[in-house]
Short mmCIF file of C-alpha atoms and ligand atoms in Angstrom, two decimals:
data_model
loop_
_atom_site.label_atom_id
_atom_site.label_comp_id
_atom_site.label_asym_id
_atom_site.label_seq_id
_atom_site.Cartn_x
_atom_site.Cartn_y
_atom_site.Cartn_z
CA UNK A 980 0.00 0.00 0.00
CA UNK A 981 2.68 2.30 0.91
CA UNK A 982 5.23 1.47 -1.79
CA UNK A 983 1.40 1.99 -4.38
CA UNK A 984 1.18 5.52 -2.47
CA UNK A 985 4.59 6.45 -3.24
CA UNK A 986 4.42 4.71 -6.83
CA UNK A 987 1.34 6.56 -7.80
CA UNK A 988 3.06 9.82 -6.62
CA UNK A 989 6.13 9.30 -8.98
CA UNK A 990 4.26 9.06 -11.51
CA UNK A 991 2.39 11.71 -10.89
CA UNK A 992 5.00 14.01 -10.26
CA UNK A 993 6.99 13.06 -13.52
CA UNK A 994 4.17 12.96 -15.54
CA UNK A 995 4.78 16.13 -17.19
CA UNK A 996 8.36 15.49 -18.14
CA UNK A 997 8.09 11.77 -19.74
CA UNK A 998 5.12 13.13 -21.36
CA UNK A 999 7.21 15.79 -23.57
CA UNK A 1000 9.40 13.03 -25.59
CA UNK A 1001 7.08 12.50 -28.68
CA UNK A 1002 6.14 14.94 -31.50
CA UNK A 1003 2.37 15.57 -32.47
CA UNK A 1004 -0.04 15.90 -35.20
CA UNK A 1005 -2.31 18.61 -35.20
CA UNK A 1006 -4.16 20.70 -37.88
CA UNK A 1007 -2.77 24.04 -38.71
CA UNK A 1008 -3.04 26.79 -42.13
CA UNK A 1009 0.10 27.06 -43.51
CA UNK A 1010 1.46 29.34 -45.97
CA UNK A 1011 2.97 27.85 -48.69
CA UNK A 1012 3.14 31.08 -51.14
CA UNK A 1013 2.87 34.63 -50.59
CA UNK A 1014 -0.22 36.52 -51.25
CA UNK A 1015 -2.09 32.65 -51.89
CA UNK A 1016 -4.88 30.69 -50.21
CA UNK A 1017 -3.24 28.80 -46.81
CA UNK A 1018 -3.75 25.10 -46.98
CA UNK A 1019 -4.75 22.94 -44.03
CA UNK A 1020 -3.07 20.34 -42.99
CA UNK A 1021 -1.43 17.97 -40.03
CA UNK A 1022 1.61 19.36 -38.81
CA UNK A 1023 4.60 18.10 -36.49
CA UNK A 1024 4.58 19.86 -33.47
CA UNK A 1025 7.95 19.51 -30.95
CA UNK A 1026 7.44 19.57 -27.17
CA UNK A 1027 7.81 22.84 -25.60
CA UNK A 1028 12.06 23.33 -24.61
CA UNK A 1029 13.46 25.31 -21.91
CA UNK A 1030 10.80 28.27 -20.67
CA UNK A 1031 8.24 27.25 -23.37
CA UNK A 1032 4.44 26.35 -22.89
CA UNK A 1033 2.44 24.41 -25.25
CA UNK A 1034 -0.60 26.08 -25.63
CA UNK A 1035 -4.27 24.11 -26.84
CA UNK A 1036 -5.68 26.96 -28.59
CA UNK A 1037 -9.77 27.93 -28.04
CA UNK A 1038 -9.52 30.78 -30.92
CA UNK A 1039 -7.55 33.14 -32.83
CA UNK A 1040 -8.50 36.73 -33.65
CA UNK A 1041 -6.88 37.68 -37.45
CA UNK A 1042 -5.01 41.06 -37.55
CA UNK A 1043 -4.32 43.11 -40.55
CA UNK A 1044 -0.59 42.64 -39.22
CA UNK A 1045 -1.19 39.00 -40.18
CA UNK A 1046 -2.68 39.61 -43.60
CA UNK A 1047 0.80 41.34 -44.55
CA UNK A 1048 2.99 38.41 -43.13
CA UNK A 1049 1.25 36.21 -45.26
CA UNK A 1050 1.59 38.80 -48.34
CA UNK A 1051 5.05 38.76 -47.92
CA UNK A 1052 5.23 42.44 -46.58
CA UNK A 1053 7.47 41.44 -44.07
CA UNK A 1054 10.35 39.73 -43.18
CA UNK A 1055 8.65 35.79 -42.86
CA UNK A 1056 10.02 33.07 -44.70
CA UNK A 1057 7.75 30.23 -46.33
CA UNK A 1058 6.35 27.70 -45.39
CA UNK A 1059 5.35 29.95 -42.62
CA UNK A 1060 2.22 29.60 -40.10
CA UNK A 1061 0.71 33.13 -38.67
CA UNK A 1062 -1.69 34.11 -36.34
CA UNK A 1063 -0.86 35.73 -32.61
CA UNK A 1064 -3.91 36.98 -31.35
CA UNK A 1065 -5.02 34.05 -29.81
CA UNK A 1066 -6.29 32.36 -26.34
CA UNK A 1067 -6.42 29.12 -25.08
CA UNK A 1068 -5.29 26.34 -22.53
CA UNK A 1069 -1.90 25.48 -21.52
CA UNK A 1070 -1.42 21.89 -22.26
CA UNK A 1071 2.08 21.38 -21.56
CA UNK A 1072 5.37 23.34 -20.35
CA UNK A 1073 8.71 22.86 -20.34
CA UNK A 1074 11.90 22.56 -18.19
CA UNK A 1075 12.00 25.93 -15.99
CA UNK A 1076 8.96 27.38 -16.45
CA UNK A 1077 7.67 29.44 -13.15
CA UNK A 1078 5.03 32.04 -14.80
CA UNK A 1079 2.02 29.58 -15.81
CA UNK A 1080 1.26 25.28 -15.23
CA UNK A 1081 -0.93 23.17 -17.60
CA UNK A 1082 -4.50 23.63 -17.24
CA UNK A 1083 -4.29 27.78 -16.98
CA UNK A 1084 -6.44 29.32 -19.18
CA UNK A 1085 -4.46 31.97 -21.03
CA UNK A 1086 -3.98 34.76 -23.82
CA UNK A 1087 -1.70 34.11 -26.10
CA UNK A 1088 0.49 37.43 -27.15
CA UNK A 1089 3.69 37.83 -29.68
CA UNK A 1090 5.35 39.77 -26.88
CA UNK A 1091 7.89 37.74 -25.04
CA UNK A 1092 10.11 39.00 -22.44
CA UNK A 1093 13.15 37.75 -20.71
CA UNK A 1094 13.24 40.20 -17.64
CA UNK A 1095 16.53 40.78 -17.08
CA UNK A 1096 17.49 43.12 -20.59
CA UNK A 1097 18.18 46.53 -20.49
CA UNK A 1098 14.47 47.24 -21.57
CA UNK A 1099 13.03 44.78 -19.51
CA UNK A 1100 14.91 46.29 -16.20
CA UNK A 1101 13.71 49.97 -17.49
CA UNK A 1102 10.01 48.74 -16.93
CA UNK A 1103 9.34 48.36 -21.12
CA UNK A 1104 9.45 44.42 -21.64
CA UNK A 1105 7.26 45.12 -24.67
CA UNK A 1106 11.18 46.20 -26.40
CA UNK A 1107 12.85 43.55 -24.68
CA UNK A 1108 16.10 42.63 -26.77
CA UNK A 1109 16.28 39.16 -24.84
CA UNK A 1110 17.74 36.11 -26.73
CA UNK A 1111 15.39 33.41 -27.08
CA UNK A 1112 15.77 30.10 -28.95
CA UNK A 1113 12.21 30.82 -30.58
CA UNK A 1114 13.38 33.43 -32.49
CA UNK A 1115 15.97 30.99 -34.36
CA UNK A 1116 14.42 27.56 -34.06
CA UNK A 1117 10.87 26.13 -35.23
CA UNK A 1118 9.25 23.75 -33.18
CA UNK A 1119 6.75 22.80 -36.24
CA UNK A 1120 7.51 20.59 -39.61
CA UNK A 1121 5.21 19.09 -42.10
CA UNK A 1122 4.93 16.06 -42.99
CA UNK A 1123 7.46 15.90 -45.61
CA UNK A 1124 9.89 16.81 -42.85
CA UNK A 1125 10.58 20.45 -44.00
CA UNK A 1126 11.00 23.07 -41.52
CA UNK A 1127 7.85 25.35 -41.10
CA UNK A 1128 8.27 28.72 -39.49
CA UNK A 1129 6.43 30.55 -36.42
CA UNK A 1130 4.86 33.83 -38.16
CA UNK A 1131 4.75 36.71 -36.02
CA UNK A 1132 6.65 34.86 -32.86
CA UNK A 1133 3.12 32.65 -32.37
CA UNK A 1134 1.95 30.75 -35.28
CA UNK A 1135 -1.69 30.64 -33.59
CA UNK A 1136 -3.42 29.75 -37.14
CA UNK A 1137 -3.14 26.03 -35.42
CA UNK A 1138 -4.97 23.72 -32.64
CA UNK A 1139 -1.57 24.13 -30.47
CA UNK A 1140 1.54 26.60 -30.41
CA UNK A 1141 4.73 26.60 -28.43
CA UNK A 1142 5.01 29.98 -27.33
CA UNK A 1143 7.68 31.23 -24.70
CA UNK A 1144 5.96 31.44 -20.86
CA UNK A 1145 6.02 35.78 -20.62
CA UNK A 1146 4.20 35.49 -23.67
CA UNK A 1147 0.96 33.37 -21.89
CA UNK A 1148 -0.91 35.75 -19.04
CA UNK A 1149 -3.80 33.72 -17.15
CA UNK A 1150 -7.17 34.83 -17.56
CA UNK A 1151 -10.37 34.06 -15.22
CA UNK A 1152 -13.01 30.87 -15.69
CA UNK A 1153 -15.69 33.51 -16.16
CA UNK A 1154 -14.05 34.94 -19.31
CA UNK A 1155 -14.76 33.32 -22.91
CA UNK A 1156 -11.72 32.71 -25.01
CA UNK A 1157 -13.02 34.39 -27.72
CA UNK A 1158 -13.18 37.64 -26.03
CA UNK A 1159 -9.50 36.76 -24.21
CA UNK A 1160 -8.13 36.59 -27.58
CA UNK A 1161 -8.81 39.86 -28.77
CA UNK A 1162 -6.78 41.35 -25.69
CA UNK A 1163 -3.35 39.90 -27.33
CA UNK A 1164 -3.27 42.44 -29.87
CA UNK A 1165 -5.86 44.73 -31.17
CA UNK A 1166 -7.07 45.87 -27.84
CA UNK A 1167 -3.64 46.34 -26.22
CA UNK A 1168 -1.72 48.15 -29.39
CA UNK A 1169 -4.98 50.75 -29.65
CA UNK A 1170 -5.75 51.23 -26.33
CA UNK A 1171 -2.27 51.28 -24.98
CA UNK A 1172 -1.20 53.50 -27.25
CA UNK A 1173 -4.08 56.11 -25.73
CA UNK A 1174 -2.91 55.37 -22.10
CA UNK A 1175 0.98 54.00 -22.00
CA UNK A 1176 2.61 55.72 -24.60
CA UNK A 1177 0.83 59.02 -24.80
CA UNK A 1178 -0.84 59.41 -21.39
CA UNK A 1179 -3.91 61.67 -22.78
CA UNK A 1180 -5.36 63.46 -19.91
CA UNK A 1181 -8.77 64.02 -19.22
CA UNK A 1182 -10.36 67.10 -21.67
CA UNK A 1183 -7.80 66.36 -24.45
CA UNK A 1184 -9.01 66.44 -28.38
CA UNK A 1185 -7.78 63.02 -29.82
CA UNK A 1186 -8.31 62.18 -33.35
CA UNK A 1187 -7.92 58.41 -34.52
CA UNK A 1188 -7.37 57.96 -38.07
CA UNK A 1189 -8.23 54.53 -39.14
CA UNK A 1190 -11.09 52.87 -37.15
CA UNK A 1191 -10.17 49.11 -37.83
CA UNK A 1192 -9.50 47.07 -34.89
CA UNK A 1193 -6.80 48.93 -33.07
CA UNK A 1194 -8.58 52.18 -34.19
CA UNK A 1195 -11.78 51.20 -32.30
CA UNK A 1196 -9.72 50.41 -29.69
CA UNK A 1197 -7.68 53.59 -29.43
CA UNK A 1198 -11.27 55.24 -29.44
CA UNK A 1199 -12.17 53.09 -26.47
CA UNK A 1200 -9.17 54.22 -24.70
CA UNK A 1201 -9.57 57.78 -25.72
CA UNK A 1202 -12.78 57.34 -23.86
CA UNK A 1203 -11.23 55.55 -20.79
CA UNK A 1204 -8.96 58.83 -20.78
CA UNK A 1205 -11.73 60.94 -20.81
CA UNK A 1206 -10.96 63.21 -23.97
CA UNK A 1207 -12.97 65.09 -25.87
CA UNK A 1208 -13.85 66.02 -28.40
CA UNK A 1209 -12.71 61.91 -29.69
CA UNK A 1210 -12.74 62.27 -33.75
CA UNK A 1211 -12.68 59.49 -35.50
CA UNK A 1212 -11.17 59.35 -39.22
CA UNK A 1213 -11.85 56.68 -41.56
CA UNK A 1214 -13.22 56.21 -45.33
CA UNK A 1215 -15.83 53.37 -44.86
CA UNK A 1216 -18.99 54.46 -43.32
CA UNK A 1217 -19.33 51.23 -41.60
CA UNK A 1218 -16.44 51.32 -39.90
CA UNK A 1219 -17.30 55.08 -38.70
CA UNK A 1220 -20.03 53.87 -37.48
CA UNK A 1221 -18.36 51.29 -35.02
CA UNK A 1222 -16.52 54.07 -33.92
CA UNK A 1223 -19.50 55.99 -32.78
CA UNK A 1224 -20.67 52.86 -30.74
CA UNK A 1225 -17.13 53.08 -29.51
CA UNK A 1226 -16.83 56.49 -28.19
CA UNK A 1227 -16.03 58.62 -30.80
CA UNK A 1228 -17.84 62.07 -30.54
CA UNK A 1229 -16.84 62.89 -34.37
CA UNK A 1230 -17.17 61.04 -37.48
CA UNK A 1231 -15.20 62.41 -41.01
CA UNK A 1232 -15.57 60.00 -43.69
CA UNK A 1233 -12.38 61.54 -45.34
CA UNK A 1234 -13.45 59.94 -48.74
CA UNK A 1235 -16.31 62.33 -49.11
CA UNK A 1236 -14.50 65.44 -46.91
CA UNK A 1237 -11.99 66.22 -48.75
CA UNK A 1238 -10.75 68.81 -45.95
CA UNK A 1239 -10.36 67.00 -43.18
CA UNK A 1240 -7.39 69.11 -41.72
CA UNK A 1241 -10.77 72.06 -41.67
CA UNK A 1242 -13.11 69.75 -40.27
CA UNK A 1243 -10.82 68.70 -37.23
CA UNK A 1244 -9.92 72.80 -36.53
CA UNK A 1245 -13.74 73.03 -36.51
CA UNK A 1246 -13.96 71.10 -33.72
CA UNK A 1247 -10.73 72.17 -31.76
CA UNK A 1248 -11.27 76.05 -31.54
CA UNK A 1249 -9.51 76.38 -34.79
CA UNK A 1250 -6.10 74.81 -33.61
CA UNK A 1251 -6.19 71.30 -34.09
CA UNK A 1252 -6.20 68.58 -31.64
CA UNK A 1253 -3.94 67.46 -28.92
CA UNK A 1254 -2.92 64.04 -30.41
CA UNK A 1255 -3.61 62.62 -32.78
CA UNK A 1256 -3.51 58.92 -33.43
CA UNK A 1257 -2.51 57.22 -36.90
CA UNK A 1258 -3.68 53.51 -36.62
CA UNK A 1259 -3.46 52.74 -40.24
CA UNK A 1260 -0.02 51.43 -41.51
CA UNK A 1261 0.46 54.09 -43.66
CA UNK A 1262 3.95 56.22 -44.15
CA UNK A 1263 1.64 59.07 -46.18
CA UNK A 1264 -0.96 59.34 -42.79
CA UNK A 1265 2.04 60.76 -40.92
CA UNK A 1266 2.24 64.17 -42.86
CA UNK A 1267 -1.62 64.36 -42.92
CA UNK A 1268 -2.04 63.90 -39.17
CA UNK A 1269 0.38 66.70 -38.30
CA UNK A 1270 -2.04 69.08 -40.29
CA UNK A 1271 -4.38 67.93 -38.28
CA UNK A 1272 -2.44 68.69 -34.91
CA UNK A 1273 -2.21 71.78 -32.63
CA UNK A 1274 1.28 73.32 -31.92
CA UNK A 1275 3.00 71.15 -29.53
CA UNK A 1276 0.57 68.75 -30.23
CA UNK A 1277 1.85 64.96 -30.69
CA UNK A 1278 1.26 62.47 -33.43
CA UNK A 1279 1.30 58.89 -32.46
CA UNK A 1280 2.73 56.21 -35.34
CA UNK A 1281 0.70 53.17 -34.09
CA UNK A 1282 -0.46 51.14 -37.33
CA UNK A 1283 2.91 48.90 -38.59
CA UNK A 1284 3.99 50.08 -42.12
CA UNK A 1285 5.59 47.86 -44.31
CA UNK A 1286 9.21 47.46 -44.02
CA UNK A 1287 11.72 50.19 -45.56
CA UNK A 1288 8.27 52.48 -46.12
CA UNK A 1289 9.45 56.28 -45.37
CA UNK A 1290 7.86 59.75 -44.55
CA UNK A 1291 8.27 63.29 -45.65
CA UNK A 1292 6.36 66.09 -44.57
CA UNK A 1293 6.74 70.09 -44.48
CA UNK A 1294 9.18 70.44 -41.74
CA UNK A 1295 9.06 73.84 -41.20
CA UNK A 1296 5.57 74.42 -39.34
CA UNK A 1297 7.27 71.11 -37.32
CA UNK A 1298 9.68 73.11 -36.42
CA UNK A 1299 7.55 76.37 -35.65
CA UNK A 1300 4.44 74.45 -34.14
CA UNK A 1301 7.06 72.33 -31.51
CA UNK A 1302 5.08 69.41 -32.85
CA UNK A 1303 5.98 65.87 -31.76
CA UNK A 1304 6.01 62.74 -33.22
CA UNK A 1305 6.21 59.66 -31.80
CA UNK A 1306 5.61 55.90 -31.91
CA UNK A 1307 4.08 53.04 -29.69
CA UNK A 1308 4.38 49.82 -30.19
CA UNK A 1309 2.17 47.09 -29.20
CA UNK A 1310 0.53 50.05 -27.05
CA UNK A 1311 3.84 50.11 -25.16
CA UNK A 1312 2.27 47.21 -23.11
CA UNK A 1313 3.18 45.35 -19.87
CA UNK A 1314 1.22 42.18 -20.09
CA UNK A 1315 0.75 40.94 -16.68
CA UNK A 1316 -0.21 43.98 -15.63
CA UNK A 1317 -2.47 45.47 -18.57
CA UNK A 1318 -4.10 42.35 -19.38
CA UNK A 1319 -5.53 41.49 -15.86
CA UNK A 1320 -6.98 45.47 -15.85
CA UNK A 1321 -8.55 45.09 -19.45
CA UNK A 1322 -10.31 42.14 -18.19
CA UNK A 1323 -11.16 43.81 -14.71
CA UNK A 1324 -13.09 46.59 -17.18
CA UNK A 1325 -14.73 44.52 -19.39
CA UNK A 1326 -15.97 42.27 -16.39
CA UNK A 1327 -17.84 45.67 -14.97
CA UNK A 1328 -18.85 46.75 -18.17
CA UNK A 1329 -16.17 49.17 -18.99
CA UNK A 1330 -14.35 47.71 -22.20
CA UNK A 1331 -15.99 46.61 -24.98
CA UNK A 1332 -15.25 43.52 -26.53
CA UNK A 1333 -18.28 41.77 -27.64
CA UNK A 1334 -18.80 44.14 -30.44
CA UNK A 1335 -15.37 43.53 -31.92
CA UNK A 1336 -15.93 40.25 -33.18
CA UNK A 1337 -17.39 40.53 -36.71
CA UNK A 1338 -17.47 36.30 -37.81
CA UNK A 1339 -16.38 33.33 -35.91
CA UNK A 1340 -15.18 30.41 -38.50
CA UNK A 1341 -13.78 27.34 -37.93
CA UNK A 1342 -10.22 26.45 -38.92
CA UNK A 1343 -11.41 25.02 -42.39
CA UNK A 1344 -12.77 28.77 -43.52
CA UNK A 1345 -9.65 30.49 -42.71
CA UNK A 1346 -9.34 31.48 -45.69
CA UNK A 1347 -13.06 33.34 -46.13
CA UNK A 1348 -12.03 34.90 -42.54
CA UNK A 1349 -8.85 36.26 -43.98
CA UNK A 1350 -10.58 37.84 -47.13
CA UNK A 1351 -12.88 39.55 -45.45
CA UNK A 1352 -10.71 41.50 -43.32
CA UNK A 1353 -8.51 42.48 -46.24
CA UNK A 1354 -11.81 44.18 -48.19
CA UNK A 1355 -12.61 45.94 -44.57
CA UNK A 1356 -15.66 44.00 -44.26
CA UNK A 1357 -14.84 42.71 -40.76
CA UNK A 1358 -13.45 44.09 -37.19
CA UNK A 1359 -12.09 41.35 -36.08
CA UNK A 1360 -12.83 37.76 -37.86
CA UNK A 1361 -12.07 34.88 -35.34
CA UNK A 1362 -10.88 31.16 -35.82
CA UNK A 1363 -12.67 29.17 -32.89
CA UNK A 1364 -10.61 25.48 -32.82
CA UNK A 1365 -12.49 22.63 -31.60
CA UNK A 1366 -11.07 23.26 -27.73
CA UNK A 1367 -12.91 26.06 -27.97
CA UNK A 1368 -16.75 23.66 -27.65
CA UNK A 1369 -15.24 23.10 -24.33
CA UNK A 1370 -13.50 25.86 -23.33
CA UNK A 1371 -15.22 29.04 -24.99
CA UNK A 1372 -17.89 29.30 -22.57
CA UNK A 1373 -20.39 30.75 -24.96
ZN1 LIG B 2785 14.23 41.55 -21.79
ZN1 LIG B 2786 -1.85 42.12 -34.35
#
């Protein structure tokens, strides 16, 4: 009886170690060509190494930042799987790993942090310059045995990823993983731009240009602020009018008004606004949002342009106005502390969610998802895996 105790405890305790030896199938879209339809099929998935979890994804949220890995605007190789807005269920973890255990529902982010970099000390893991073996090595191979790479540090366009463990953050029971999802990316990079990097105060003018998903977003957190007037810049009328149900005050459909720099001194006592937020990942938005900015007003880059894309704009009135430009990335986020408050607010009513989710498709229709954010037909488009009948909670 004893020795049975003892025996069953062994084996309980190990389980999680002998368990990581063998490789396994599971379906994932993989990108075979630039700019082509992604084809489903099993892939080889490695055990998590050193500080890596194996996450059993619920669902994936698609991000325009996605759509231009998988049109080659960046710098991804093929075969190449993408996706990283994603929640889910950690399965399995590997040697070392403190931060999360299986069974932990959690979002799934392309941040990763190694807490002990120069950035990482400074309080700003979201620029951590930490070495991590993910960023050389794969964990994922098809079936022919060639070498398929993590897009955007995730690959969440699959049933599981091996992710490292500061890029997991636990969420609650009560939260669907759906909604968790959305908080890896969109909801972070908009609203965090609104509150991390720029710190609006309360009574500010904001203007978002672009109200996509991080757009919305950065509307939402221009609310949380408490700005107004919150103007909200976009050329598709539907997506203006998500923005009003966001928060935005304002709506300039800058496809019909042509002046929009007039429009936004209308409504800023002829001076233009405090900051003004360019969520779109356009170069060319740059020059147009600092006509639309007060002296010592700031412009915030927060939309990704493509690699090598460049700016020019009048420098002079720059100069003469003390404008400022700057930049936020990811919405300069910490995750264990942001994503536990984003949840806290949309728990009391305070952070809207729901309404970001245009389509939910299954793994098979990734494809439909994908093309319908391209044409702007969808906030956010989300691939719900099988895990997720069990795990979304409606
Ligand atoms: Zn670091
Ligand atoms: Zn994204």
């Amino acid at each position: 009886m004893k020795f049975g105790i003892i025996g069953v405890f062994v084996e309980w305790k190990w389980t999680p170690y002998k368990k990581v030896v063998k490789e396994v199938p599971m379906k994932a879209a993989v990108c075979y060509e630039f700019g082509k339809p992604l084809t489903i099929e099993e892939l080889e998935l490695d055990p998590p190494k050193k500080g890596e979890v194996k996450v059993r994804l619920a669902a994936t949220a698609i991000c325009h930042s996605d759509i231009h890995a998988l049109n080659g605007e960046g710098s991804a190789h093929v075969p190449l799987v993408a996706g990283h807005e994603a929640a889910g269920v950690v399965e399995e973890i590997g040697e070392s790993v403190s931060l999360t255990k299986p069974g932990d529902r959690v979002v799934v982010c392309l941040l990763r942090s190694c807490g002990r970099c120069f950035y990482c000390t400074l309080g700003l893991p979201h620029l951590c310059e930490g070495d991590f073996a993910l960023n050389r090595e794969s964990r994922l191979r098809n079936r022919r045995g060639e070498v398929v790479h993590h897009g955007l540090r995730t690959a969440a366009f699959a049933e599981y990823c091996i992710v490292d463990q500061s890029q997991v953050v636990r969420v609650p029971e009560s939260l669907p993983l759906d909604r968790a999802a959305l908080l890896a990316c969109g909801v972070i990079t908009g609203l965090g731009a609104v509150v991390n990097t720029a710190r609006v105060e309360p009574g500010s003018s904001v203007v978002v240009i672009g109200t996509g998903g991080v757009g919305l977003n950065a509307v939402q957190g221009a609310v949380l602020a408490g700005a107004h007037p919150i103007i909200a810049i976009d050329l598709l009328d539907n997506k203006l009018k998500a923005a009003r149900g966001f928060g935005a005050t304002h709506l300039i459909n800058a496809a019909e008004q042509k002046n929009a720099e007039q429009a936004v001194k209308g409504l800023t006592s002829g001076r233009g606004a405090d900051y003004v937020f360019v969520t779109v990942g356009s170069a060319a938005a740059v020059g147009q949002a600092l006509s639309l900015t007060r002296k010592r007003g700031s412009v915030i880059i927060v939309g990704m342009p493509a690699p090598g894309a460049t700016a020019s704009f009048p420098v002079n009135p720059f100069v003469r106005g003390e404008q400022r430009i700057m930049s936020s990335f990811m919405g300069s986020t910490r995750l264990s502390l942001s994503v536990p408050r984003l949840i806290d607010l949309y728990q009391h009513g305070r952070l809207k969610l729901d309404e970001l989710i245009t389509g939910r498709y299954p793994l098979e229709r990734i494809n439909e998802a994908l093309e319908a954010v391209e044409k702007g037909q969808a906030l956010r488009n989300v691939i719900l895996f099988d895990s997720a009948k069990e795990n979304a909670n409606g």
